[in-house]
Amino acid sequence: MDLYADRIDDRIEAMLEKVQKASRYTGGEMNTQVKPWDKARLHYGFCFPDTYEVGMSHLGMKILYGLVNAQEDSVCERFFMPWTDMKALMEEEQVPLFSMESRRPLCDFDMIGFTLQYEMSYTNILAMMDLGRVHLLSRDRERDEPIVVAGGPCAFNPEPLADFIDAFMLGDGEEVTLDVTRTIRDWKESGEPRMECMKALSQIPGVYVPSLYETDYHEDGTIREMRRLWDGAPEKVRKCVVTDLNTAYYPMEIPVPYTEIIHDRIMLEIMRGCTRGCRFCQAGLLYRPVRERSLDRLMELAVSLEKSTGYEDISLSSLSSGDYTCLAELIRDLLRRFKQEHVSISLPSLRIDSILKESLEETQKERKTSLTFAPEAGTQRLRDVINKGVTESDLIEKVTDAFQGGWSSVKLYFMIGLPTETCEDLDGMADLCQKVNRCYFTVPKDQRAKGLRITASASSFVPKPFTPFQWVPQDTQEMLREKQQYLKEKMKTIKGVNFNYHESKTSYLEACFARGDRRLGRVLLRAYQKGCILDGWNELFRFDLWMEAFEEEGLDPAFYAFRARSRDEILPWDFIDAGVTKEFLWREYEKSQNAVVTPDCRKGCQGCGIHKWKGVCSYAHAGTV
Amino acid sequence: MRMLALFEKGERLRHIGHLDIMRAMQRALRRSSLPVSYSKGFNPHILLGFASAMPVGAVGKCELMEVELDSDVDAGEFEKRMNEALPEDLKVFSCRPLPPHGPALMAQVCAASWHLKILDDDLRRRVQESIPSFLEKDEIPAMKKTKSGEKEVNIRPMILHLEAEEDGTLDMTLQMEESQSCKPSMLLESLLRHNGIQDFSVRYALTRDHLLGRHHDTLCYLEDIA
């Protein structure tokens, strides 16, 4: 083994001399460790299916990496998707995908876990397994190959990956991950065939084992039935919910990369879930119920993370940080505690209707970055359709506050292609930018910061499972492109506005896989074989190859993206209990069509279904609706 | 007070660039809870200076940095606390206070000594044998990368020392002053050209052993005279 290791190590070193950004592959970062391999009973390869810079910015990975390594009998090591230059060299030199810590090949691990953050990373999963010498299809894997698991938000429609992943973990990972590692450890030591492991995994609440199910289709391509192949498999898989974030595992130290990554700071998850109920937002529904971390716990975490990392930046992380009950107090306490250490506090997902002016002034004492607002749509009508409970006067008020407070740079996030959108809604976006522009100039010249910069971004709407829009068609590419051009022209005329939009082809493919069924696995495999990888990177995205792959597999992408589903259609993810009920989602869909808003849960329970976790949702009252 | 710290940049970190090493040091200083001084102004940063930027790909055996501290700290204590806060491949091995108003380390560097080992055995021997004739030349042209492109310079006067060890590893001291500075890669390319080789993609291991300064016209280890 050692001889082999030396040889591989030398080849890796030779490759590192040739690639761009070798620091992506070197490892040895602060707070990482090479745990003794032979002493461990379980070896977990944690895979992030994108580059190092992206993966190392992800909070969930840091939590699970810390969690598994905290178990005495387990080793967890990290894998990332190599960039094209490195990948080519690895293939040429026949060096398998190796871990950041001990540089062992992926196939040496007992289990490997992928986190599914976005659909456009799916080909990277195949590329990483291929490079790591793991059979791509679950059914081809041998007894001694790793068990391949996956989790994360995209696991809520696991079907397009059903051919490749042995088991999916749904929901919060802090507890189920350990159940899964123990089950795999025991199975490995038992000597039983692979199928026994699959059966055992399927008995863990929150775990879905696709090979124990089979799907039949109607002639029109919709699902007729999803059948269990083994009676012991659960009919419905209910997601995992960590009931108390204060006692849930959170790392006291996290790896500190040498090279700059996207989010190079301490991320303090202050709460999970969101009560707002924006109808386009999958995360807002998937992560219910809302659970907060206590002030004491957050201070404890912040202090030890600052101490163990030396980071100069703490960002408060959640879907809607402004809704955290004691936000002003938290920010004040953090600023006070870290005054000597020159730590700055940032709030990434600032909601325009909740943040206190006082906190704005507090954060600004350290550093002034640009402020982000997400009105999402241009008119009140459309904001009502999507249940974005924000009004124009809210926005104007907050933006004025910001300009008066010394900010001059504002980002506005919009979506195009939302259900029921018309030309008027697009005009509304430009109108809003114009009004923000005017706000700036109403602040007297000597009281405002110089250099107004309004960045308006328009992403294309992608309907997602477990949202009230899971039934609606996506706008066709022609429609989206037309809207983008229209907006581009309009925005040109407004001073200080910089308008950008996302490539609609990517959104199209994202829509296919977000609501795809099991058959899409064939398309995925074919696209990968044709050379599609790193699809999330515009310069590498090969839309033409993807379309060829669909065509050759006899599947129509429009069927997945542009088709309106009926209420009684069986959706590929119907077997999952994500907490919110299908009835609630349908009710929300109907309300959206009439532009009727649903109030925030804190103003009264809307009966979304999450109350089945007794006592976990603070706003649920049984018996409502 | 100003503290001088000697540190080693290990094998695993040879691909990590200078700015990244600097950031890693700053974070280690923050973790150490030593009373480091910060710059004044809107974006305060730690007052930390390196004697010389390290080329990517090289291991550093004896690199120097200076740290400004708000209050006096014992050198042994400084070293201990830094090493508790540093990752495995980046370690401090000696510290001492610097005279309070002396020039910055960077201004005192004159040269550096290096070990360069060509990995290919045959090529290494060939280069080894060519050294005497190489050094006989009065002018050794090399290409120097500048902001505006490449320009040719004569590196002969900048080669302060060059000899091959028994196994062919090159032991060299190269001048490193603002106007007169020769990188090991420049020397290697000239040596290869001297041997009629135009393909410079040769694999080699590079170590910087010492940074040197001048004391009464004699080259000395920088840490001894700073």
PDB file of N, CA and C in Angstrom, chain A residues 11-66:
ATOM      1  N   ARG A  11       2.916  11.004  -8.819  1.00  0.00           N
ATOM      2  CA  ARG A  11       2.172  11.361 -10.037  1.00  0.00           C
ATOM      3  C   ARG A  11       1.265  12.551  -9.787  1.00  0.00           C
ATOM      4  N   ILE A  12       0.669  12.593  -8.590  1.00  0.00           N
ATOM      5  CA  ILE A  12      -0.180  13.740  -8.259  1.00  0.00           C
ATOM      6  C   ILE A  12       0.660  15.013  -8.254  1.00  0.00           C
ATOM      7  N   GLU A  13       1.824  14.939  -7.646  1.00  0.00           N
ATOM      8  CA  GLU A  13       2.692  16.119  -7.593  1.00  0.00           C
ATOM      9  C   GLU A  13       3.043  16.590  -9.005  1.00  0.00           C
ATOM     10  N   ALA A  14       3.335  15.630  -9.880  1.00  0.00           N
ATOM     11  CA  ALA A  14       3.671  15.998 -11.263  1.00  0.00           C
ATOM     12  C   ALA A  14       2.499  16.706 -11.933  1.00  0.00           C
ATOM     13  N   MET A  15       1.276  16.249 -11.630  1.00  0.00           N
ATOM     14  CA  MET A  15       0.099  16.882 -12.238  1.00  0.00           C
ATOM     15  C   MET A  15      -0.113  18.284 -11.678  1.00  0.00           C
ATOM     16  N   LEU A  16       0.131  18.407 -10.382  1.00  0.00           N
ATOM     17  CA  LEU A  16      -0.093  19.710  -9.743  1.00  0.00           C
ATOM     18  C   LEU A  16       0.830  20.787 -10.326  1.00  0.00           C
ATOM     19  N   GLU A  17       1.982  20.348 -10.828  1.00  0.00           N
ATOM     20  CA  GLU A  17       2.893  21.329 -11.430  1.00  0.00           C
ATOM     21  C   GLU A  17       2.336  21.866 -12.738  1.00  0.00           C
ATOM     22  N   LYS A  18       1.408  21.124 -13.328  1.00  0.00           N
ATOM     23  CA  LYS A  18       0.920  21.530 -14.652  1.00  0.00           C
ATOM     24  C   LYS A  18      -0.416  22.269 -14.622  1.00  0.00           C
ATOM     25  N   VAL A  19      -1.220  22.062 -13.582  1.00  0.00           N
ATOM     26  CA  VAL A  19      -2.583  22.610 -13.629  1.00  0.00           C
ATOM     27  C   VAL A  19      -2.638  24.057 -13.144  1.00  0.00           C
ATOM     28  N   GLN A  20      -3.717  24.700 -13.558  1.00  0.00           N
ATOM     29  CA  GLN A  20      -4.019  26.018 -13.004  1.00  0.00           C
ATOM     30  C   GLN A  20      -4.594  25.784 -11.611  1.00  0.00           C
ATOM     31  N   LYS A  21      -4.368  26.698 -10.734  1.00  0.00           N
ATOM     32  CA  LYS A  21      -4.921  26.624  -9.385  1.00  0.00           C
ATOM     33  C   LYS A  21      -4.674  25.277  -8.700  1.00  0.00           C
ATOM     34  N   ALA A  22      -3.419  24.931  -8.550  1.00  0.00           N
ATOM     35  CA  ALA A  22      -3.075  23.678  -7.881  1.00  0.00           C
ATOM     36  C   ALA A  22      -3.561  23.674  -6.439  1.00  0.00           C
ATOM     37  N   SER A  23      -3.752  24.872  -5.874  1.00  0.00           N
ATOM     38  CA  SER A  23      -4.144  24.956  -4.469  1.00  0.00           C
ATOM     39  C   SER A  23      -5.528  24.347  -4.233  1.00  0.00           C
ATOM     40  N   ARG A  24      -6.274  24.088  -5.317  1.00  0.00           N
ATOM     41  CA  ARG A  24      -7.544  23.383  -5.179  1.00  0.00           C
ATOM     42  C   ARG A  24      -7.361  21.944  -4.714  1.00  0.00           C
ATOM     43  N   TYR A  25      -6.183  21.397  -4.959  1.00  0.00           N
ATOM     44  CA  TYR A  25      -6.012  19.959  -4.772  1.00  0.00           C
ATOM     45  C   TYR A  25      -5.003  19.590  -3.688  1.00  0.00           C
ATOM     46  N   THR A  26      -4.392  20.589  -3.056  1.00  0.00           N
ATOM     47  CA  THR A  26      -3.278  20.271  -2.163  1.00  0.00           C
ATOM     48  C   THR A  26      -3.713  19.790  -0.780  1.00  0.00           C
ATOM     49  N   GLY A  27      -4.834  20.264  -0.278  1.00  0.00           N
ATOM     50  CA  GLY A  27      -5.260  19.854   1.063  1.00  0.00           C
ATOM     51  C   GLY A  27      -4.382  20.464   2.139  1.00  0.00           C
ATOM     52  N   GLY A  28      -4.388  19.838   3.319  1.00  0.00           N
ATOM     53  CA  GLY A  28      -3.541  20.322   4.409  1.00  0.00           C
ATOM     54  C   GLY A  28      -4.027  21.614   5.031  1.00  0.00           C
ATOM     55  N   GLU A  29      -5.288  21.964   4.832  1.00  0.00           N
ATOM     56  CA  GLU A  29      -5.807  23.207   5.380  1.00  0.00           C
ATOM     57  C   GLU A  29      -5.928  23.120   6.902  1.00  0.00           C
ATOM     58  N   MET A  30      -5.914  24.292   7.520  1.00  0.00           N
ATOM     59  CA  MET A  30      -6.113  24.369   8.970  1.00  0.00           C
ATOM     60  C   MET A  30      -7.444  23.701   9.332  1.00  0.00           C
ATOM     61  N   ASN A  31      -7.423  22.969  10.424  1.00  0.00           N
ATOM     62  CA  ASN A  31      -8.609  22.269  10.928  1.00  0.00           C
ATOM     63  C   ASN A  31      -9.050  21.075  10.078  1.00  0.00           C
ATOM     64  N   THR A  32      -8.165  20.612   9.208  1.00  0.00           N
ATOM     65  CA  THR A  32      -8.430  19.319   8.573  1.00  0.00           C
ATOM     66  C   THR A  32      -7.416  18.357   9.169  1.00  0.00           C
ATOM     67  N   GLN A  33      -7.702  17.095   9.090  1.00  0.00           N
ATOM     68  CA  GLN A  33      -6.781  16.135   9.678  1.00  0.00           C
ATOM     69  C   GLN A  33      -6.810  14.834   8.899  1.00  0.00           C
ATOM     70  N   VAL A  34      -5.701  14.133   8.956  1.00  0.00           N
ATOM     71  CA  VAL A  34      -5.659  12.805   8.358  1.00  0.00           C
ATOM     72  C   VAL A  34      -5.798  11.822   9.510  1.00  0.00           C
ATOM     73  N   LYS A  35      -7.014  11.302   9.676  1.00  0.00           N
ATOM     74  CA  LYS A  35      -7.229  10.346  10.775  1.00  0.00           C
ATOM     75  C   LYS A  35      -6.664   8.988  10.371  1.00  0.00           C
ATOM     76  N   PRO A  36      -6.160   8.239  11.339  1.00  0.00           N
ATOM     77  CA  PRO A  36      -5.575   6.929  10.992  1.00  0.00           C
ATOM     78  C   PRO A  36      -6.595   6.027  10.288  1.00  0.00           C
ATOM     79  N   TRP A  37      -6.246   5.586   9.127  1.00  0.00           N
ATOM     80  CA  TRP A  37      -7.165   4.839   8.266  1.00  0.00           C
ATOM     81  C   TRP A  37      -7.514   3.473   8.847  1.00  0.00           C
ATOM     82  N   ASP A  38      -6.490   2.765   9.267  1.00  0.00           N
ATOM     83  CA  ASP A  38      -6.706   1.375   9.657  1.00  0.00           C
ATOM     84  C   ASP A  38      -7.496   1.226  10.949  1.00  0.00           C
ATOM     85  N   LYS A  39      -7.463   2.261  11.770  1.00  0.00           N
ATOM     86  CA  LYS A  39      -8.180   2.169  13.044  1.00  0.00           C
ATOM     87  C   LYS A  39      -9.682   2.361  12.855  1.00  0.00           C
ATOM     88  N   ALA A  40     -10.084   2.947  11.728  1.00  0.00           N
ATOM     89  CA  ALA A  40     -11.496   3.286  11.553  1.00  0.00           C
ATOM     90  C   ALA A  40     -12.300   2.092  11.046  1.00  0.00           C
ATOM     91  N   ARG A  41     -13.525   2.020  11.509  1.00  0.00           N
ATOM     92  CA  ARG A  41     -14.408   0.957  11.029  1.00  0.00           C
ATOM     93  C   ARG A  41     -15.238   1.431   9.846  1.00  0.00           C
ATOM     94  N   LEU A  42     -15.334   2.741   9.672  1.00  0.00           N
ATOM     95  CA  LEU A  42     -16.099   3.260   8.542  1.00  0.00           C
ATOM     96  C   LEU A  42     -15.359   4.426   7.895  1.00  0.00           C
ATOM     97  N   HIS A  43     -15.235   4.353   6.579  1.00  0.00           N
ATOM     98  CA  HIS A  43     -14.553   5.401   5.828  1.00  0.00           C
ATOM     99  C   HIS A  43     -15.551   6.081   4.907  1.00  0.00           C
ATOM    100  N   TYR A  44     -15.777   7.367   5.151  1.00  0.00           N
ATOM    101  CA  TYR A  44     -16.808   8.104   4.439  1.00  0.00           C
ATOM    102  C   TYR A  44     -16.140   9.129   3.526  1.00  0.00           C
ATOM    103  N   GLY A  45     -16.407   9.005   2.238  1.00  0.00           N
ATOM    104  CA  GLY A  45     -15.900  10.000   1.288  1.00  0.00           C
ATOM    105  C   GLY A  45     -16.983  11.016   1.001  1.00  0.00           C
ATOM    106  N   PHE A  46     -16.801  12.222   1.524  1.00  0.00           N
ATOM    107  CA  PHE A  46     -17.823  13.252   1.309  1.00  0.00           C
ATOM    108  C   PHE A  46     -17.524  13.972  -0.004  1.00  0.00           C
ATOM    109  N   CYS A  47     -18.467  13.900  -0.937  1.00  0.00           N
ATOM    110  CA  CYS A  47     -18.232  14.439  -2.277  1.00  0.00           C
ATOM    111  C   CYS A  47     -19.078  15.672  -2.528  1.00  0.00           C
ATOM    112  N   PHE A  48     -18.432  16.735  -2.895  1.00  0.00           N
ATOM    113  CA  PHE A  48     -19.189  17.896  -3.352  1.00  0.00           C
ATOM    114  C   PHE A  48     -19.045  17.952  -4.874  1.00  0.00           C
ATOM    115  N   PRO A  49     -20.167  17.809  -5.598  1.00  0.00           N
ATOM    116  CA  PRO A  49     -20.036  17.683  -7.055  1.00  0.00           C
ATOM    117  C   PRO A  49     -19.840  19.029  -7.754  1.00  0.00           C
ATOM    118  N   ASP A  50     -18.882  19.771  -7.314  1.00  0.00           N
ATOM    119  CA  ASP A  50     -18.474  20.987  -8.021  1.00  0.00           C
ATOM    120  C   ASP A  50     -17.052  21.301  -7.557  1.00  0.00           C
ATOM    121  N   THR A  51     -16.503  22.416  -8.024  1.00  0.00           N
ATOM    122  CA  THR A  51     -15.093  22.695  -7.722  1.00  0.00           C
ATOM    123  C   THR A  51     -14.884  22.973  -6.237  1.00  0.00           C
ATOM    124  N   TYR A  52     -13.630  22.936  -5.858  1.00  0.00           N
ATOM    125  CA  TYR A  52     -13.223  23.187  -4.475  1.00  0.00           C
ATOM    126  C   TYR A  52     -13.773  24.507  -3.947  1.00  0.00           C
ATOM    127  N   GLU A  53     -13.648  25.561  -4.740  1.00  0.00           N
ATOM    128  CA  GLU A  53     -14.063  26.894  -4.288  1.00  0.00           C
ATOM    129  C   GLU A  53     -15.552  26.936  -3.980  1.00  0.00           C
ATOM    130  N   VAL A  54     -16.335  26.205  -4.760  1.00  0.00           N
ATOM    131  CA  VAL A  54     -17.776  26.172  -4.530  1.00  0.00           C
ATOM    132  C   VAL A  54     -18.076  25.282  -3.324  1.00  0.00           C
ATOM    133  N   GLY A  55     -17.502  24.103  -3.343  1.00  0.00           N
ATOM    134  CA  GLY A  55     -17.801  23.124  -2.303  1.00  0.00           C
ATOM    135  C   GLY A  55     -17.380  23.566  -0.917  1.00  0.00           C
ATOM    136  N   MET A  56     -16.225  24.202  -0.835  1.00  0.00           N
ATOM    137  CA  MET A  56     -15.735  24.623   0.470  1.00  0.00           C
ATOM    138  C   MET A  56     -16.524  25.808   1.024  1.00  0.00           C
ATOM    139  N   SER A  57     -17.384  26.384   0.188  1.00  0.00           N
ATOM    140  CA  SER A  57     -18.216  27.497   0.648  1.00  0.00           C
ATOM    141  C   SER A  57     -19.525  27.003   1.237  1.00  0.00           C
ATOM    142  N   HIS A  58     -19.710  25.698   1.200  1.00  0.00           N
ATOM    143  CA  HIS A  58     -21.009  25.152   1.573  1.00  0.00           C
ATOM    144  C   HIS A  58     -21.063  24.742   3.040  1.00  0.00           C
ATOM    145  N   LEU A  59     -22.006  25.297   3.739  1.00  0.00           N
ATOM    146  CA  LEU A  59     -22.107  25.079   5.180  1.00  0.00           C
ATOM    147  C   LEU A  59     -22.426  23.632   5.532  1.00  0.00           C
ATOM    148  N   GLY A  60     -23.361  23.034   4.799  1.00  0.00           N
ATOM    149  CA  GLY A  60     -23.793  21.673   5.116  1.00  0.00           C
ATOM    150  C   GLY A  60     -22.625  20.698   5.127  1.00  0.00           C
ATOM    151  N   MET A  61     -21.717  20.889   4.177  1.00  0.00           N
ATOM    152  CA  MET A  61     -20.566  20.015   4.105  1.00  0.00           C
ATOM    153  C   MET A  61     -19.703  20.138   5.356  1.00  0.00           C
ATOM    154  N   LYS A  62     -19.542  21.370   5.822  1.00  0.00           N
ATOM    155  CA  LYS A  62     -18.703  21.569   7.002  1.00  0.00           C
ATOM    156  C   LYS A  62     -19.331  20.917   8.228  1.00  0.00           C
ATOM    157  N   ILE A  63     -20.657  20.988   8.295  1.00  0.00           N
ATOM    158  CA  ILE A  63     -21.349  20.357   9.425  1.00  0.00           C
ATOM    159  C   ILE A  63     -21.138  18.846   9.388  1.00  0.00           C
ATOM    160  N   LEU A  64     -21.399  18.248   8.224  1.00  0.00           N
ATOM    161  CA  LEU A  64     -21.342  16.788   8.152  1.00  0.00           C
ATOM    162  C   LEU A  64     -19.902  16.262   8.234  1.00  0.00           C
ATOM    163  N   TYR A  65     -18.974  16.995   7.680  1.00  0.00           N
ATOM    164  CA  TYR A  65     -17.550  16.629   7.759  1.00  0.00           C
ATOM    165  C   TYR A  65     -17.115  16.587   9.226  1.00  0.00           C
ATOM    166  N   GLY A  66     -17.516  17.615   9.968  1.00  0.00           N
ATOM    167  CA  GLY A  66     -17.181  17.658  11.386  1.00  0.00           C
ATOM    168  C   GLY A  66     -17.878  16.546  12.152  1.00  0.00           C
TER     169      GLY A  66
END
